[in-house]
PDB file of C-alpha atoms and ligand atoms in Angstrom:
ATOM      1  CA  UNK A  17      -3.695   5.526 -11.395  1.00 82.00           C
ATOM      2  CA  UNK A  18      -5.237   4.443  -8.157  1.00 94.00           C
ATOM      3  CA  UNK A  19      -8.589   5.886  -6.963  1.00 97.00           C
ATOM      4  CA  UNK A  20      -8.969   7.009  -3.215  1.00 98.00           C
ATOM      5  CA  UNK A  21     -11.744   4.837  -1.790  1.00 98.00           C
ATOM      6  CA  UNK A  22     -13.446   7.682   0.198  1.00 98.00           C
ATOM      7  CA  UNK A  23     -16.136   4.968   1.500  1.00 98.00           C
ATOM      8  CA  UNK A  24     -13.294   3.201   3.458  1.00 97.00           C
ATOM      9  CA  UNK A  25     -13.055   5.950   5.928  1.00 96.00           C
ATOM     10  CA  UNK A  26     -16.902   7.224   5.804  1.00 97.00           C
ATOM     11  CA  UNK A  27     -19.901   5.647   4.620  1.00 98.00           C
ATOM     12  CA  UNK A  28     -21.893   8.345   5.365  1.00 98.00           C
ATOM     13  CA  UNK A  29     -19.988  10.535   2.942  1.00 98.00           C
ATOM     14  CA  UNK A  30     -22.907  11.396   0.078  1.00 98.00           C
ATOM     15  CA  UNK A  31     -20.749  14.328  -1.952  1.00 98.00           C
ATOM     16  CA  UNK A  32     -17.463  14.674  -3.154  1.00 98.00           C
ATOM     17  CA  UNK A  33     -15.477  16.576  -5.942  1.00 98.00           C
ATOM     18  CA  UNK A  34     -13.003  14.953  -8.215  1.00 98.00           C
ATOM     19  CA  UNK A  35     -10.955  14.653 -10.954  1.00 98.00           C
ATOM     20  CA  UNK A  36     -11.198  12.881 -13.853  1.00 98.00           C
ATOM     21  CA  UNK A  37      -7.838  10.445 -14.263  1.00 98.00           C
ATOM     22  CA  UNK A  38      -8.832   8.408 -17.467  1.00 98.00           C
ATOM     23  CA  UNK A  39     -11.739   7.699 -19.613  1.00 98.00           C
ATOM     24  CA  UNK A  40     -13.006   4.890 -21.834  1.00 96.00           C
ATOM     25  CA  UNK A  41     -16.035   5.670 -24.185  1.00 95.00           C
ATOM     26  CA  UNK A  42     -18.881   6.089 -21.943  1.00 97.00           C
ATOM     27  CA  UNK A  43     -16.784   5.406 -18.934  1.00 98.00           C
ATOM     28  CA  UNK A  44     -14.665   7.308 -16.095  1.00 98.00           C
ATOM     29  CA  UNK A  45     -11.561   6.481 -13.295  1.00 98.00           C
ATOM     30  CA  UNK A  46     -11.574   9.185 -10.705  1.00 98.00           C
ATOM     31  CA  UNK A  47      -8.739  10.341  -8.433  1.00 98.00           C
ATOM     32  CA  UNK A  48     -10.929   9.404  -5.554  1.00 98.00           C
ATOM     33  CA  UNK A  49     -14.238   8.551  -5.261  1.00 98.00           C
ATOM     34  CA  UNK A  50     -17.213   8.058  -2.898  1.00 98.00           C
ATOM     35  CA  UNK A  51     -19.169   5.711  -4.994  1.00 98.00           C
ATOM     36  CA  UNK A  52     -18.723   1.968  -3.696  1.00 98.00           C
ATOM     37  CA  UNK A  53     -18.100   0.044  -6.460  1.00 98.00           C
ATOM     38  CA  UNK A  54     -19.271  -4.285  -6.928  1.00 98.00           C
ATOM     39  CA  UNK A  55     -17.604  -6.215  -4.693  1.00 95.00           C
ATOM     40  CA  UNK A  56     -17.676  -8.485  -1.752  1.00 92.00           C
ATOM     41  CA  UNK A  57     -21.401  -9.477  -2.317  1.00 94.00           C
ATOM     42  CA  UNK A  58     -22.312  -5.744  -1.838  1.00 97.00           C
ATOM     43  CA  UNK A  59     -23.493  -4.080  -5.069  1.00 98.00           C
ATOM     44  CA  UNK A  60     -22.324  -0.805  -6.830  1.00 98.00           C
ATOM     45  CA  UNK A  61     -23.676   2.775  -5.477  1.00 98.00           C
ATOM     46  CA  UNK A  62     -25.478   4.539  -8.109  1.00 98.00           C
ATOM     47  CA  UNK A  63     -25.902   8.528  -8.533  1.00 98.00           C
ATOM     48  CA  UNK A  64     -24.786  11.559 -10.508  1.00 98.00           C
ATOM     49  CA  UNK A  65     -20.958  12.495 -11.354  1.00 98.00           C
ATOM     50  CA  UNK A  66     -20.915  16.026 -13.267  1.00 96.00           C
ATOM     51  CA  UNK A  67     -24.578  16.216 -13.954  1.00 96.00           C
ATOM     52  CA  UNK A  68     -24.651  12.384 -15.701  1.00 98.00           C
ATOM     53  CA  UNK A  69     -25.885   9.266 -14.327  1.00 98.00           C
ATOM     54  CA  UNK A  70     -23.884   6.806 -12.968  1.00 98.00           C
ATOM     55  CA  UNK A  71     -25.186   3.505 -14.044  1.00 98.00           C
ATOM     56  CA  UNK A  72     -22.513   1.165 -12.968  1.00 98.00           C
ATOM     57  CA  UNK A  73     -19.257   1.372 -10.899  1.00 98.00           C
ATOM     58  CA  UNK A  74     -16.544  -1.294 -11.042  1.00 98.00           C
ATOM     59  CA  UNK A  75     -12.944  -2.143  -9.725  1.00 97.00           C
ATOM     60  CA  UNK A  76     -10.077  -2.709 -12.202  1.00 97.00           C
ATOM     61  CA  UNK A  77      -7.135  -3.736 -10.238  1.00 95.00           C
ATOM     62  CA  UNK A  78      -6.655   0.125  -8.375  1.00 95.00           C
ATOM     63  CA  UNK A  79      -8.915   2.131 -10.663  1.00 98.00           C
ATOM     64  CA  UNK A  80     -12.472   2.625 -10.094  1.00 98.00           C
ATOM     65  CA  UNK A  81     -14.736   2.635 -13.354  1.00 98.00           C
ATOM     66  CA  UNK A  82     -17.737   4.693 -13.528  1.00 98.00           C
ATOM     67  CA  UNK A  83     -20.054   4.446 -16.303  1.00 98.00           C
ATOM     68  CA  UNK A  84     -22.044   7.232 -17.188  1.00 98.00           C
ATOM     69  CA  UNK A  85     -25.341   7.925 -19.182  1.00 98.00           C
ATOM     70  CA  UNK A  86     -27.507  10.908 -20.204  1.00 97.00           C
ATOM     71  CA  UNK A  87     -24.240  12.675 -22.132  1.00 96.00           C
ATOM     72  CA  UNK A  88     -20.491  12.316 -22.807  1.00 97.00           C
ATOM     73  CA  UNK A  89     -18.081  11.413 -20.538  1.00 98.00           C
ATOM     74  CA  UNK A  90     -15.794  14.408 -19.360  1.00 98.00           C
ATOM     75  CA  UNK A  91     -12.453  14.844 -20.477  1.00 97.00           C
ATOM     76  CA  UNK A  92      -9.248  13.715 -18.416  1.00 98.00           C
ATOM     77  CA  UNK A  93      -8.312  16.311 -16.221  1.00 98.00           C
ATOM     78  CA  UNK A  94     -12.026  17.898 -15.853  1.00 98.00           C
ATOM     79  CA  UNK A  95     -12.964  18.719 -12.065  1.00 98.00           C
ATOM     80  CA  UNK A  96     -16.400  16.941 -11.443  1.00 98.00           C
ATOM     81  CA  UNK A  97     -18.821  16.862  -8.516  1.00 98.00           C
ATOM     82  CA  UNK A  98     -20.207  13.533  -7.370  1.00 98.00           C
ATOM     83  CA  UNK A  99     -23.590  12.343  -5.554  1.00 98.00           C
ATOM     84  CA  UNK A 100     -24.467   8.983  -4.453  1.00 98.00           C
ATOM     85  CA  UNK A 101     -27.801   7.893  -4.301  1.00 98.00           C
ATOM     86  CA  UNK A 102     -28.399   8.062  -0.471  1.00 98.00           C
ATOM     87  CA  UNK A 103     -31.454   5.708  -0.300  1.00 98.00           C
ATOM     88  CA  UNK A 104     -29.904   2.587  -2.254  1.00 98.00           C
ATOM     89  CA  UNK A 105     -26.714   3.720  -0.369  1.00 98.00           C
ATOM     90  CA  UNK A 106     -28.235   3.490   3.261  1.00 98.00           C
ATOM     91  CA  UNK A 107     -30.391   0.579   2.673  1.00 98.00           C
ATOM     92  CA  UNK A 108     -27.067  -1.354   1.377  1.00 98.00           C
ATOM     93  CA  UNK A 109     -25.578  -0.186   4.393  1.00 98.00           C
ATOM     94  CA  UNK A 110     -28.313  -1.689   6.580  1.00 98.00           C
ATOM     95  CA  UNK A 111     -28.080  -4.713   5.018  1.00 98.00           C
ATOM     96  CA  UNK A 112     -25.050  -5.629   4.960  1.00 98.00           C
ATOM     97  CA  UNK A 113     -24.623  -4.691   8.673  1.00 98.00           C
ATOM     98  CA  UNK A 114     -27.531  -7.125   9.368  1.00 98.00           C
ATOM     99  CA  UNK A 115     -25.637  -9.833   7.368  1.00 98.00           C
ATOM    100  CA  UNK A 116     -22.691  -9.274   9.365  1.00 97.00           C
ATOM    101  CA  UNK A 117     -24.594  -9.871  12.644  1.00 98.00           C
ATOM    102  CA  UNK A 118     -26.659 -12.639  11.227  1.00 98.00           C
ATOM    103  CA  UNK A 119     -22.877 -14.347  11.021  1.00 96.00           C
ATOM    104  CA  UNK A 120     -22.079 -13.294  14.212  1.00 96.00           C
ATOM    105  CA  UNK A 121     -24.921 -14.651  16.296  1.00 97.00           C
ATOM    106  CA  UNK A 122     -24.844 -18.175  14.094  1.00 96.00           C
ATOM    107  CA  UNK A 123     -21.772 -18.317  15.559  1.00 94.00           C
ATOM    108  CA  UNK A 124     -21.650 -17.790  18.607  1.00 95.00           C
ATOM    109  CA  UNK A 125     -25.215 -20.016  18.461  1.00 96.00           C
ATOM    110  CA  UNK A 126     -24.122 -22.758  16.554  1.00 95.00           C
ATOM    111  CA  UNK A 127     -20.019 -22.318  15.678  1.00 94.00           C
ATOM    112  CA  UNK A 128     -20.812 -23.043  11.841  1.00 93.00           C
ATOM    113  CA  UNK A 129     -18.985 -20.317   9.512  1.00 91.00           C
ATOM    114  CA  UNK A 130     -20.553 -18.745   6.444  1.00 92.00           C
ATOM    115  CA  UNK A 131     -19.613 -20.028   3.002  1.00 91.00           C
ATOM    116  CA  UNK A 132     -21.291 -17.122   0.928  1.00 92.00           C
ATOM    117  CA  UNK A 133     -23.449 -14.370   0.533  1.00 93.00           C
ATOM    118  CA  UNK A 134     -24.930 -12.043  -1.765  1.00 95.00           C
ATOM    119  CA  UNK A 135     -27.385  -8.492  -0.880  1.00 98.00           C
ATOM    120  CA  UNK A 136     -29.506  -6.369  -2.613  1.00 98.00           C
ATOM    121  CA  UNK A 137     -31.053  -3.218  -0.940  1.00 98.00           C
ATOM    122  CA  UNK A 138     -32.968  -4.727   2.181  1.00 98.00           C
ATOM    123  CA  UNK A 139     -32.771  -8.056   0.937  1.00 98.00           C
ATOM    124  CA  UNK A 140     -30.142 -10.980   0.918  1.00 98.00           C
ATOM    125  CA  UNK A 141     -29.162 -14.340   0.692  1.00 97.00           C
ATOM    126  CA  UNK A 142     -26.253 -16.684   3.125  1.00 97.00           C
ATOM    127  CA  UNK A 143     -25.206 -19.623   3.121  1.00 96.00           C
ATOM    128  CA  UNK A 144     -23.400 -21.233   6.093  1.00 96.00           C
ATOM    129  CA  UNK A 145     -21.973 -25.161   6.492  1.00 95.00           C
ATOM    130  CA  UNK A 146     -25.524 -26.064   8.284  1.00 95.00           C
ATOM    131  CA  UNK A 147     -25.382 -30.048   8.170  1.00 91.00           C
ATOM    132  CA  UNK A 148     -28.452 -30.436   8.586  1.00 92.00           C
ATOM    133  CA  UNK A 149     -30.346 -26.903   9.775  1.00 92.00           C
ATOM    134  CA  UNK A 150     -30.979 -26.821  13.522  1.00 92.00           C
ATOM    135  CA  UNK A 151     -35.023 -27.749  14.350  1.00 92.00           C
ATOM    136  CA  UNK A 152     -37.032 -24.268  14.076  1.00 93.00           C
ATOM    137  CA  UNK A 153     -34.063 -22.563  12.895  1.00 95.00           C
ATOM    138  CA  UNK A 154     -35.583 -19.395  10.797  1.00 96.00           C
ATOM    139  CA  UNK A 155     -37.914 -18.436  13.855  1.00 97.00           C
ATOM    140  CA  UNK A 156     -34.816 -18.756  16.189  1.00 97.00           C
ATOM    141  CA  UNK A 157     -32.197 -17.343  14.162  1.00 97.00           C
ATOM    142  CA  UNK A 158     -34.587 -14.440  13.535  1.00 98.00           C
ATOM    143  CA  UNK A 159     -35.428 -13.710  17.112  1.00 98.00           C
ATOM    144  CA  UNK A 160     -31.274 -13.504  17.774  1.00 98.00           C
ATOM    145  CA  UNK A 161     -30.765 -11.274  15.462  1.00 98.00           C
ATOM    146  CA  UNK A 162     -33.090  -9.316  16.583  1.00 98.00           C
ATOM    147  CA  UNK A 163     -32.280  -9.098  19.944  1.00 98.00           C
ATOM    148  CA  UNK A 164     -28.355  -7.867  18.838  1.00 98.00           C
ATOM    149  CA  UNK A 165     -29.587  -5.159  16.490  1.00 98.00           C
ATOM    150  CA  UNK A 166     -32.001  -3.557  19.195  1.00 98.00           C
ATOM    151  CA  UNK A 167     -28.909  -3.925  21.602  1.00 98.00           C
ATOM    152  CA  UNK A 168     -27.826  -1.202  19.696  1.00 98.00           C
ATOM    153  CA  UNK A 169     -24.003  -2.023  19.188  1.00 98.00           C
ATOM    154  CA  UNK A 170     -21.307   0.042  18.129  1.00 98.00           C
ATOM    155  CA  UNK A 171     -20.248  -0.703  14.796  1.00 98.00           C
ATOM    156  CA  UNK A 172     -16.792   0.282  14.310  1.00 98.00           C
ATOM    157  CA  UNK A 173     -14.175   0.449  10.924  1.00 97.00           C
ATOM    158  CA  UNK A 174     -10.452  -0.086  11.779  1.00 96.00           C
ATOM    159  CA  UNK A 175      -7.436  -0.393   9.929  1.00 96.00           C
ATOM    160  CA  UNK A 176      -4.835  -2.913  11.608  1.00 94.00           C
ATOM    161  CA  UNK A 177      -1.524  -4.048   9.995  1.00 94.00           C
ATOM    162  CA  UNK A 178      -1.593  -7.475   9.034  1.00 91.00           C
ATOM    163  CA  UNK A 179       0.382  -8.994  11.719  1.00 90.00           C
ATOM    164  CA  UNK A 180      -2.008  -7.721  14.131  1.00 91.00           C
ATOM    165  CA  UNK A 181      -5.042  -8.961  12.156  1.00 91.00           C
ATOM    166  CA  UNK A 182      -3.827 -12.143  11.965  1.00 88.00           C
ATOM    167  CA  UNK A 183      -2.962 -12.273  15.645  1.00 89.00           C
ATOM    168  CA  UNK A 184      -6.094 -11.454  16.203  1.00 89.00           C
ATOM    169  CA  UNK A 185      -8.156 -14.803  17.811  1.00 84.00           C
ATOM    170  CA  UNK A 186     -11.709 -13.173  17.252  1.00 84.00           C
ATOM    171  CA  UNK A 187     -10.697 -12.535  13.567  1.00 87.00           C
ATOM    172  CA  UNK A 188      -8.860 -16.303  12.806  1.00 73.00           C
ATOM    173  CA  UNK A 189     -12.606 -17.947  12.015  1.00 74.00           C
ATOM    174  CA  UNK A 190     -13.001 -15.451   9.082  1.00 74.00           C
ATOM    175  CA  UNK A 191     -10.025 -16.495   6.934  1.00 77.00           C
ATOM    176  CA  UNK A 192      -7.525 -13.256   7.513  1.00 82.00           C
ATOM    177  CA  UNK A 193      -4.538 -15.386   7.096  1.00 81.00           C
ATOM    178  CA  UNK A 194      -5.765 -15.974   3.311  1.00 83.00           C
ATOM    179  CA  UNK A 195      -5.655 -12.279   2.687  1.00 85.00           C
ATOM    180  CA  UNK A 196      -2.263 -12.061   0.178  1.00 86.00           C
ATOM    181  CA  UNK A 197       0.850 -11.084   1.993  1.00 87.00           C
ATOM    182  CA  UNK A 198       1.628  -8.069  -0.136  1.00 87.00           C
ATOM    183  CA  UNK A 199      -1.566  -6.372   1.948  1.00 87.00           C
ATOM    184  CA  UNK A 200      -0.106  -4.487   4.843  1.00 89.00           C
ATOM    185  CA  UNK A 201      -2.690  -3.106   6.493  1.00 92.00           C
ATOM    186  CA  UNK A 202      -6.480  -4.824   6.422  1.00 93.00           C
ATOM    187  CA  UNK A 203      -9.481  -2.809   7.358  1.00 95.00           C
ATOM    188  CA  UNK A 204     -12.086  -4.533   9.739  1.00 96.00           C
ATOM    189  CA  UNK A 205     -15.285  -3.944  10.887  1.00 97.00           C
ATOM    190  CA  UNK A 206     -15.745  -4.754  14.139  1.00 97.00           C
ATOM    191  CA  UNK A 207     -19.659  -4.540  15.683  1.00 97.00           C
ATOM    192  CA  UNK A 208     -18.763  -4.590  19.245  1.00 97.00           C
ATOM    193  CA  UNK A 209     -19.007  -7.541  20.794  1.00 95.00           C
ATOM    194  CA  UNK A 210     -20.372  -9.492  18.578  1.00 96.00           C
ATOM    195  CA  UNK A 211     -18.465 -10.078  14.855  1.00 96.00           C
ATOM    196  CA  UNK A 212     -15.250  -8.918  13.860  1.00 95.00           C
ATOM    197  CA  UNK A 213     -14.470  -9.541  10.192  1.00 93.00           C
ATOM    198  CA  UNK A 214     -11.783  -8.497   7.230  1.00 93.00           C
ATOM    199  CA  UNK A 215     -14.267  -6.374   4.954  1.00 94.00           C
ATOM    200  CA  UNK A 216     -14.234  -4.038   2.272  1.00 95.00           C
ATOM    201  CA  UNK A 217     -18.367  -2.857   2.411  1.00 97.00           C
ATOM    202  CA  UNK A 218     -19.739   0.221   3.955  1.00 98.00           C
ATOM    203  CA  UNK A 219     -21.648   0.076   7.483  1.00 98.00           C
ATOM    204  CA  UNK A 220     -24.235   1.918   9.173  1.00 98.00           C
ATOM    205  CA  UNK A 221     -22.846   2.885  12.358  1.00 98.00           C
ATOM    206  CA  UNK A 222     -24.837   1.193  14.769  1.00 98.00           C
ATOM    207  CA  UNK A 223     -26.724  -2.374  14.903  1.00 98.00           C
ATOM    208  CA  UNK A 224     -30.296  -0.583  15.729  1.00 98.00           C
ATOM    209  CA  UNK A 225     -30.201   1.803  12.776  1.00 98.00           C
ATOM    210  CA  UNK A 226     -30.399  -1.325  10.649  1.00 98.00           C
ATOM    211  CA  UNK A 227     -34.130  -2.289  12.064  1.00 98.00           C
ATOM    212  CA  UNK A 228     -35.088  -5.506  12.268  1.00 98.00           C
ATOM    213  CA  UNK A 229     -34.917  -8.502   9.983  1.00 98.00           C
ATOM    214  CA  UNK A 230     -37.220 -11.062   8.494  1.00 98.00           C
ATOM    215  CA  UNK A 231     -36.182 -14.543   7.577  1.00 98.00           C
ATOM    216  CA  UNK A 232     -38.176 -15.424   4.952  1.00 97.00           C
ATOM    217  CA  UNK A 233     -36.872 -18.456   3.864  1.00 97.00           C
ATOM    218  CA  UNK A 234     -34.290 -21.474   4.386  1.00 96.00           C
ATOM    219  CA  UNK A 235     -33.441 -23.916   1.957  1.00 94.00           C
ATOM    220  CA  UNK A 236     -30.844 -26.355   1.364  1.00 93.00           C
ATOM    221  CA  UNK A 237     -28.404 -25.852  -1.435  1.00 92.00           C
ATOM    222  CA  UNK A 238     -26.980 -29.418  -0.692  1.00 90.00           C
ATOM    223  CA  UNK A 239     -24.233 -31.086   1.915  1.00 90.00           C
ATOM    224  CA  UNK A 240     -23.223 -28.630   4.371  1.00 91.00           C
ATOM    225  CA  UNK A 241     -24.794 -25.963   2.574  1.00 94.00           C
ATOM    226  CA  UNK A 242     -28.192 -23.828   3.771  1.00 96.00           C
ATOM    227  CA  UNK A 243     -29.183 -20.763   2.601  1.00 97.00           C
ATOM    228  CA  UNK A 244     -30.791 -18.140   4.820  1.00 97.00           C
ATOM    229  CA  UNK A 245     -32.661 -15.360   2.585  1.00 98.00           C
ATOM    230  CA  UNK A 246     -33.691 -12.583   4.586  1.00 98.00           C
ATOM    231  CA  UNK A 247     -35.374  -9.084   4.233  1.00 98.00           C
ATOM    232  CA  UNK A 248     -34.605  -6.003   6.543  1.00 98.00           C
ATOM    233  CA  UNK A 249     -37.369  -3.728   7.652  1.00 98.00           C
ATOM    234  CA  UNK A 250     -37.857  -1.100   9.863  1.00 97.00           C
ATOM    235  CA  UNK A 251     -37.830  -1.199  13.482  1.00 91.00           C
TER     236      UNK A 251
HETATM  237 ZN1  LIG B 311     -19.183  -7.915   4.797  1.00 76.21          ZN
END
């Protein structure tokens, strides 16, 4: 059975109750859930579901897995109450947001697209097609990023059918038209403005509750391939 993904809608949903669709030893699926589970570079929320802690959330095909510690699992059918963990929530929130206008302002800057990523909670790692970095690039990249997260800008989730998305000439440089055809609608997180992208991740809501960033380091991982690592602090 298919979990709702409450997170799609609102990030800045912390509770929720649920029910308890199917179980595996130590592990539950929900009918709908809050907790954002690994995936697109973002980790897994972590929290309590039913008074247990929830150590690790994954995605099978439509069913959300929650593993649990500190007691059994409850049964199929039980009616739990969940809680993310706001703090690792937030700060994943912030970060990824900052990631997503670090890719915004290299492109506009530069036109080079990103070829990866990964975050942590106020840390993270990208890697664009550099070839080789710009002179003085950390210092400058830093100081643009800055400047678009103090502009405060709207960050906004939409859902568009996929016709429209891939239409959609501010969204062709991320890759829609590679999302499967069987997709019919493709959510998108648009920071206004600045970077429009296909994404799955939860947002804050606008670019200055994020705070600033740091670039601490650049590094080459080989032909058209530098890594920007980065930490996000507060403003
Ligand atoms: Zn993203």
């Amino acid at each position: 059975m298919a979990t709702e993904l409450l997170y799609l809608r609102d990030a800045y949903q912390r509770t929720f109750s649920a029910t308890v669709v199917d179980r595996r030893d130590d592990a539950v699926v929900l009918d709908r859930t809050a907790f954002y589970p690994t995936g697109g570079g973002q980790p897994h929320d972590t929290g309590t579901l039913g008074g247990l802690s929830v150590t690790e959330v994954r995605k099978e095909g439509d069913a959300v897995w929650h593993t649990l510690s500190g007691g059994p699992a409850p049964a199929v059918g039980a009616l739990v109450d969940g809680e993310i963990d706001w703090e690792r929530r937030h700060a994943l929130m912030r970060t990824h947001t900052a990631l997503h206008v670090l890719c915004g302002v290299i492109w506009n800057e530069w036109a080079v697209p990103v070829t990866g990523g990964n975050m942590e909670p106020l840390s993270a790692r990208m890697d664009f097609e550099f070839d080789p970095l710009p002179e003085a690039f950390g210092p400058r990249v830093e100081e643009l990023v800055n400047v678009e997260l103090a502009a405060d800008r709207a960050v906004s989730v939409e859902f568009l059918a996929r016709g429209e998305a891939v239409g959609d000439a501010d969204l062709i440089r991320t890759k829609v038209n590679m999302i499967p055809e069987t997709v019919s609608e493709i959510r998108v997180i648009d920071i206004a403005g600045l970077d429009k992208q296909a994404d799955g991740g939860t947002h804050v809501r606008s670019t200055a509750e994020v705070g600033r960033i740091r670039v601490v380091k650049t590094e080459s991982k080989g032909k058209g391939n530098k890594r920007v690592r980065l930490e996000v602090v507060d403003a």
